GROMACS .gro file of C-alpha atoms in nm:
model
  271
    1ILE     CA    1   8.533   5.302  -1.339
    2LYS     CA    2   8.841   5.232  -1.099
    3MET     CA    3   9.005   5.018  -1.336
    4LEU     CA    4   9.020   5.288  -1.572
    5PHE     CA    5   9.284   5.439  -1.376
    6ARG     CA    6   9.389   5.152  -1.154
    7PRO     CA    7   9.697   4.988  -1.145
    8TYR     CA    8   9.871   5.290  -1.194
    9LYS     CA    9  10.164   5.048  -1.312
   10PRO     CA   10  10.197   4.692  -1.461
   11VAL     CA   11  10.157   4.389  -1.232
   12TYR     CA   12  10.382   4.090  -1.284
   13VAL     CA   13  10.347   3.747  -1.096
   14PHE     CA   14  10.620   3.539  -1.175
   15GLY     CA   15  10.785   3.768  -1.439
   16ILE     CA   16  10.453   3.779  -1.635
   17ARG     CA   17  10.261   4.096  -1.678
   18VAL     CA   18   9.889   4.039  -1.538
   19PRO     CA   19   9.673   4.149  -1.828
   20MET     CA   20   9.439   4.465  -1.824
   21THR     CA   21   9.766   4.634  -1.608
   22PRO     CA   22   9.838   4.893  -1.601
   23GLY     CA   23   9.478   5.034  -1.625
   24VAL     CA   24   9.331   5.188  -1.953
   25ILE     CA   25   9.426   5.533  -1.925
   26PRO     CA   26   9.824   5.479  -1.770
   27SER     CA   27   9.854   5.249  -2.081
   28GLN     CA   28   9.743   5.478  -2.337
   29ARG     CA   29   9.809   5.786  -2.195
   30THR     CA   30  10.023   5.946  -2.487
   31VAL     CA   31   9.752   5.852  -2.685
   32ILE     CA   32   9.445   6.005  -2.483
   33ALA     CA   33   9.684   6.329  -2.424
   34ALA     CA   34   9.741   6.372  -2.817
   35ASN     CA   35   9.369   6.340  -2.859
   36ILE     CA   36   9.264   6.562  -2.538
   37ALA     CA   37   9.472   6.818  -2.689
   38GLU     CA   38   9.354   6.784  -3.114
   39THR     CA   39   9.012   6.808  -2.970
   40PHE     CA   40   9.073   7.110  -2.714
   41GLU     CA   41   9.251   7.287  -3.033
   42LYS     CA   42   9.002   7.186  -3.289
   43HIS     CA   43   8.693   7.291  -3.136
   44LEU     CA   44   8.783   7.469  -2.827
   45LEU     CA   45   9.053   7.731  -2.835
   46SER     CA   46   9.363   7.805  -3.085
   47GLY     CA   47   9.678   7.986  -3.140
   48LYS     CA   48   9.512   8.151  -3.400
   49GLU     CA   49   9.184   8.234  -3.182
   50ILE     CA   50   9.396   8.366  -2.885
   51HIS     CA   51   9.532   8.615  -3.134
   52ASP     CA   52   9.219   8.709  -3.309
   53MET     CA   53   9.061   8.740  -2.964
   54LEU     CA   54   9.305   8.957  -2.826
   55THR     CA   55   9.377   9.193  -3.150
   56SER     CA   56   9.001   9.204  -3.199
   57GLN     CA   57   8.787   9.575  -3.261
   58ASP     CA   58   8.611   9.504  -2.914
   59MET     CA   59   8.952   9.426  -2.768
   60HIS     CA   60   9.115   9.776  -2.890
   61ASP     CA   61   8.817   9.957  -2.782
   62GLN     CA   62   8.827   9.841  -2.454
   63LEU     CA   63   9.160   9.862  -2.422
   64GLU     CA   64   9.134  10.265  -2.560
   65LYS     CA   65   8.868  10.301  -2.306
   66GLU     CA   66   9.068  10.184  -1.996
   67ILE     CA   67   9.397  10.395  -2.115
   68LEU     CA   68   9.216  10.671  -2.160
   69LYS     CA   69   9.105  10.658  -1.828
   70GLY     CA   70   9.405  10.589  -1.678
   71LEU     CA   71   9.563  10.854  -1.875
   72GLU     CA   72   9.303  11.105  -1.738
   73GLN     CA   73   9.370  10.999  -1.394
   74GLU     CA   74   9.801  10.964  -1.397
   75LEU     CA   75   9.855  11.266  -1.640
   76PRO     CA   76   9.845  11.527  -1.363
   77ASN     CA   77  10.095  11.311  -1.153
   78ILE     CA   78  10.331  11.217  -1.412
   79LEU     CA   79  10.322  11.606  -1.547
   80ASN     CA   80  10.384  11.769  -1.216
   81ASN     CA   81  10.635  11.492  -1.133
   82PRO     CA   82  10.956  11.677  -0.964
   83GLU     CA   83  11.214  11.470  -1.180
   84LEU     CA   84  11.021  11.539  -1.490
   85LEU     CA   85  11.011  11.879  -1.416
   86ASP     CA   86  11.354  11.900  -1.352
   87GLN     CA   87  11.419  11.659  -1.687
   88THR     CA   88  11.179  11.889  -1.880
   89SER     CA   89  11.330  12.210  -1.777
   90PHE     CA   90  11.688  12.109  -1.844
   91MET     CA   91  11.591  11.975  -2.174
   92ILE     CA   92  11.420  12.308  -2.292
   93HIS     CA   93  11.703  12.553  -2.099
   94SER     CA   94  11.926  12.385  -2.331
   95ALA     CA   95  11.735  12.399  -2.667
   96LEU     CA   96  11.722  12.743  -2.566
   97VAL     CA   97  12.059  12.813  -2.503
   98LYS     CA   98  12.178  12.655  -2.811
   99THR     CA   99  11.935  12.830  -3.038
  100ALA     CA  100  12.016  13.192  -2.904
  101LYS     CA  101  12.380  13.085  -2.947
  102ASP     CA  102  12.340  12.962  -3.304
  103LYS     CA  103  12.158  13.252  -3.357
  104PHE     CA  104  12.384  13.515  -3.213
  105VAL     CA  105  12.670  13.372  -3.449
  106GLU     CA  106  12.449  13.374  -3.761
  107VAL     CA  107  12.336  13.755  -3.687
  108SER     CA  108  12.708  13.854  -3.592
  109ALA     CA  109  12.831  13.716  -3.942
  110ASN     CA  110  12.542  13.810  -4.129
  111LYS     CA  111  12.409  14.130  -4.003
  112ALA     CA  112  12.566  14.289  -3.741
  113PRO     CA  113  12.797  14.445  -3.988
  114GLU     CA  114  12.588  14.610  -4.184
  115LEU     CA  115  12.337  14.694  -3.914
  116ALA     CA  116  12.624  14.890  -3.751
  117GLU     CA  117  12.716  15.091  -4.014
  118LYS     CA  118  12.400  15.217  -4.095
  119MET     CA  119  12.347  15.308  -3.748
  120ILE     CA  120  12.685  15.471  -3.729
  121ASP     CA  121  12.641  15.691  -4.083
  122SER     CA  122  12.260  15.764  -3.963
  123ALA     CA  123  12.480  15.908  -3.611
  124ILE     CA  124  12.708  16.094  -3.810
  125ASP     CA  125  12.491  16.229  -4.046
  126SER     CA  126  12.269  16.348  -3.813
  127LEU     CA  127  12.574  16.581  -3.667
  128GLY     CA  128  12.654  16.826  -3.985
  129SER     CA  129  12.833  16.797  -4.237
  130MET     CA  130  13.139  16.953  -4.048
  131VAL     CA  131  13.147  16.651  -3.797
  132ALA     CA  132  13.057  16.403  -4.104
  133MET     CA  133  13.360  16.521  -4.261
  134VAL     CA  134  13.593  16.493  -3.983
  135ALA     CA  135  13.434  16.148  -3.854
  136SER     CA  136  13.429  16.005  -4.195
  137PRO     CA  137  13.795  15.855  -4.183
  138PHE     CA  138  13.735  15.668  -3.840
  139LYS     CA  139  13.427  15.513  -3.951
  140GLY     CA  140  13.547  15.179  -4.000
  141LYS     CA  141  13.734  15.167  -3.620
  142ILE     CA  142  13.394  15.310  -3.503
  143CYS     CA  143  13.191  15.027  -3.673
  144GLU     CA  144  13.461  14.796  -3.512
  145LYS     CA  145  13.446  14.893  -3.171
  146VAL     CA  146  13.053  14.913  -3.164
  147LEU     CA  147  13.068  14.551  -3.341
  148GLU     CA  148  13.279  14.437  -3.044
  149GLY     CA  149  13.062  14.604  -2.782
  150ILE     CA  150  12.774  14.416  -2.905
  151GLU     CA  151  12.958  14.085  -2.916
  152ASN     CA  152  13.054  14.153  -2.517
  153LEU     CA  153  12.732  14.247  -2.443
  154SER     CA  154  12.598  13.909  -2.640
  155HIS     CA  155  12.811  13.702  -2.415
  156GLU     CA  156  12.781  13.831  -2.121
  157THR     CA  157  12.389  13.781  -2.197
  158LEU     CA  158  12.425  13.430  -2.319
  159ALA     CA  159  12.607  13.368  -1.984
  160SER     CA  160  12.377  13.456  -1.744
  161PHE     CA  161  12.121  13.318  -1.958
  162SER     CA  162  12.316  12.988  -1.977
  163THR     CA  163  12.315  12.957  -1.564
  164ASP     CA  164  12.079  12.753  -1.366
  165GLU     CA  165  11.904  13.023  -1.195
  166THR     CA  166  11.776  13.052  -1.544
  167ARG     CA  167  11.664  12.688  -1.587
  168LEU     CA  168  11.470  12.684  -1.239
  169LEU     CA  169  11.347  13.007  -1.341
  170ILE     CA  170  11.186  12.810  -1.646
  171LYS     CA  171  11.097  12.514  -1.443
  172ASP     CA  172  10.908  12.740  -1.213
  173LYS     CA  173  10.722  12.898  -1.524
  174ILE     CA  174  10.643  12.529  -1.641
  175SER     CA  175  10.513  12.418  -1.273
  176GLN     CA  176  10.285  12.717  -1.303
  177GLU     CA  177  10.151  12.636  -1.674
  178THR     CA  178  10.051  12.289  -1.571
  179ASP     CA  179   9.767  12.375  -1.397
  180ARG     CA  180   9.640  12.512  -1.685
  181ILE     CA  181   9.659  12.211  -1.890
  182ASP     CA  182   9.350  12.040  -2.043
  183TYR     CA  183   9.456  11.683  -1.932
  184SER     CA  184   9.166  11.524  -2.062
  185LYS     CA  185   9.224  11.663  -2.411
  186ILE     CA  186   9.581  11.541  -2.416
  187ALA     CA  187   9.444  11.235  -2.314
  188GLN     CA  188   9.208  11.184  -2.598
  189SER     CA  189   9.480  11.271  -2.846
  190ILE     CA  190   9.741  11.006  -2.638
  191ALA     CA  191   9.507  10.694  -2.593
  192PRO     CA  192   9.430  10.613  -2.961
  193LYS     CA  193   9.797  10.589  -3.051
  194MET     CA  194   9.893  10.400  -2.714
  195THR     CA  195   9.614  10.151  -2.811
  196SER     CA  196   9.729  10.107  -3.178
  197LEU     CA  197  10.094  10.013  -3.011
  198ILE     CA  198   9.998   9.765  -2.799
  199ILE     CA  199   9.798   9.616  -3.022
  200ASP     CA  200  10.044   9.602  -3.282
  201GLY     CA  201  10.311   9.471  -3.054
  202LEU     CA  202  10.094   9.254  -2.897
  203SER     CA  203   9.969   9.095  -3.257
  204ALA     CA  204  10.354   9.084  -3.387
  205ALA     CA  205  10.452   8.917  -3.074
  206ILE     CA  206  10.176   8.657  -3.101
  207GLU     CA  207  10.271   8.588  -3.430
  208GLU     CA  208  10.594   8.507  -3.327
  209ALA     CA  209  10.518   8.309  -3.086
  210LEU     CA  210  10.273   8.078  -3.312
  211SER     CA  211  10.543   8.076  -3.594
  212SER     CA  212  10.824   7.969  -3.351
  213GLY     CA  213  10.579   7.724  -3.133
  214HIS     CA  214  10.594   7.891  -2.838
  215LEU     CA  215  10.234   7.929  -2.870
  216ASP     CA  216  10.121   7.580  -2.989
  217ILE     CA  217   9.790   7.536  -2.780
  218ARG     CA  218   9.784   7.133  -2.893
  219GLN     CA  219  10.147   7.081  -2.818
  220LYS     CA  220  10.158   7.251  -2.464
  221ILE     CA  221   9.838   7.054  -2.356
  222GLU     CA  222   9.985   6.711  -2.472
  223SER     CA  223  10.320   6.795  -2.299
  224ARG     CA  224  10.160   6.871  -1.981
  225ILE     CA  225   9.875   6.577  -1.959
  226ASN     CA  226  10.218   6.331  -2.024
  227GLU     CA  227  10.398   6.544  -1.740
  228LEU     CA  228  10.108   6.453  -1.508
  229GLU     CA  229  10.141   6.204  -1.239
  230ILE     CA  230   9.886   5.928  -1.304
  231LYS     CA  231   9.725   6.005  -0.976
  232GLN     CA  232   9.724   6.355  -1.065
  233LEU     CA  233   9.514   6.291  -1.395
  234GLU     CA  234   9.326   6.074  -1.208
  235GLU     CA  235   9.182   6.384  -0.977
  236ILE     CA  236   9.150   6.619  -1.262
  237ILE     CA  237   8.909   6.367  -1.445
  238LEU     CA  238   8.693   6.271  -1.153
  239GLY     CA  239   8.737   6.608  -1.035
  240PHE     CA  240   8.473   6.769  -1.300
  241SER     CA  241   8.284   6.428  -1.321
  242ARG     CA  242   8.292   6.262  -0.980
  243GLU     CA  243   7.855   6.317  -0.984
  244GLN     CA  244   7.825   6.205  -1.298
  245PHE     CA  245   8.011   5.867  -1.237
  246ARG     CA  246   7.800   5.844  -0.933
  247TYR     CA  247   7.493   5.876  -1.140
  248ILE     CA  248   7.644   5.605  -1.380
  249THR     CA  249   7.718   5.379  -1.092
  250ALA     CA  250   7.359   5.440  -0.931
  251PHE     CA  251   7.181   5.344  -1.296
  252GLY     CA  252   7.443   5.032  -1.334
  253ALA     CA  253   7.330   4.920  -0.995
  254LEU     CA  254   6.953   4.967  -1.065
  255LEU     CA  255   6.994   4.810  -1.426
  256GLY     CA  256   7.155   4.504  -1.273
  257ALA     CA  257   6.924   4.481  -1.033
  258LEU     CA  258   6.621   4.523  -1.271
  259ILE     CA  259   6.806   4.233  -1.490
  260GLY     CA  260   6.817   3.983  -1.202
  261LEU     CA  261   6.490   4.031  -1.109
  262VAL     CA  262   6.347   3.962  -1.477
  263GLN     CA  263   6.612   3.672  -1.529
  264ALA     CA  264   6.474   3.528  -1.182
  265PHE     CA  265   6.111   3.577  -1.237
  266THR     CA  266   6.176   3.446  -1.619
  267PHE     CA  267   6.385   3.144  -1.471
  268GLY     CA  268   6.094   3.058  -1.192
  269MET     CA  269   5.802   3.097  -1.471
  270LEU     CA  270   5.995   2.808  -1.667
  271ASN     CA  271   6.087   2.564  -1.342
   0.00000   0.00000   0.00000
C-alpha cells in the first residue's frame, strides 16, 4: 500500500533511476487524475446535471416557498423604510405636479375660453336686456380679464401644490395607508415572478458557464488533482480508505500465514 505512493520522487543511484520510483500513483498521476475526473463526471455529477438540479421544478417550488416567506416577513419593513417613503412620496408628488400642469395647459388652451364666454353670457343675460345691451361691447374685455384671473389663480394653486409641504403631506398619507396593506397578498403576487426571474437567470448563467468551460467538472477535477502535492493526494485517498486498507493488510497477513502453514505441512509430509 505504501508503495502506491512512495517514494514521492524518482530515486537515482549513480545517475541511474531506481526502478519503481517514484511510486505508482506519483508516476501515473496525470492519467489517474484524468480517469477520476472522467468517472466522476460520467457516473456522479456533471455540469448538465447541476443545471437540471438547480432549475428543476422541485427547486423552483422550494425557492418560491422561501421567497414568499421572506417577503411576508420583510415587506412591512421595506415599505415602511423612511428612505423608501421619501423616494415614493417624491415620485408621486412630482408625477402629480407634472400631471396638474399638463392638464392646466390643456384646459387653458381648449376649454377655458369657451367656458368663460358661456359664463359671462349667462351672467349678462341674467341682468336684463338693458344691461346686456350696454355690457355686450365689453364682453371680450371681460372674458379676457376672467381668463387672466383664472390663470393667475391656477398658477398660485400649482405653486402651493408644488411645495415640499405638500410632498410631506403625501408622505404622511402613504405612511398611514401602509398600515392597511395586505402584505401576504402582495407577497403572493410577487413571489412567483421573482422565482421565475431567479431561475431563468440562474439557468442562463449556468448555460453560459457550460459553453465557456467555466463549469467543466471534468477539467476542474483533473486540474485540482494535478495541482495537489503527492502527500496531500495520499492523505485524501488514505483518509477515506484507511480502515479498508487495514482490513486488506490483516487479510493479507492471515492468508500469508495460512499459506505458510499449508506449505510447511505439505513440505513436512513429503519429507
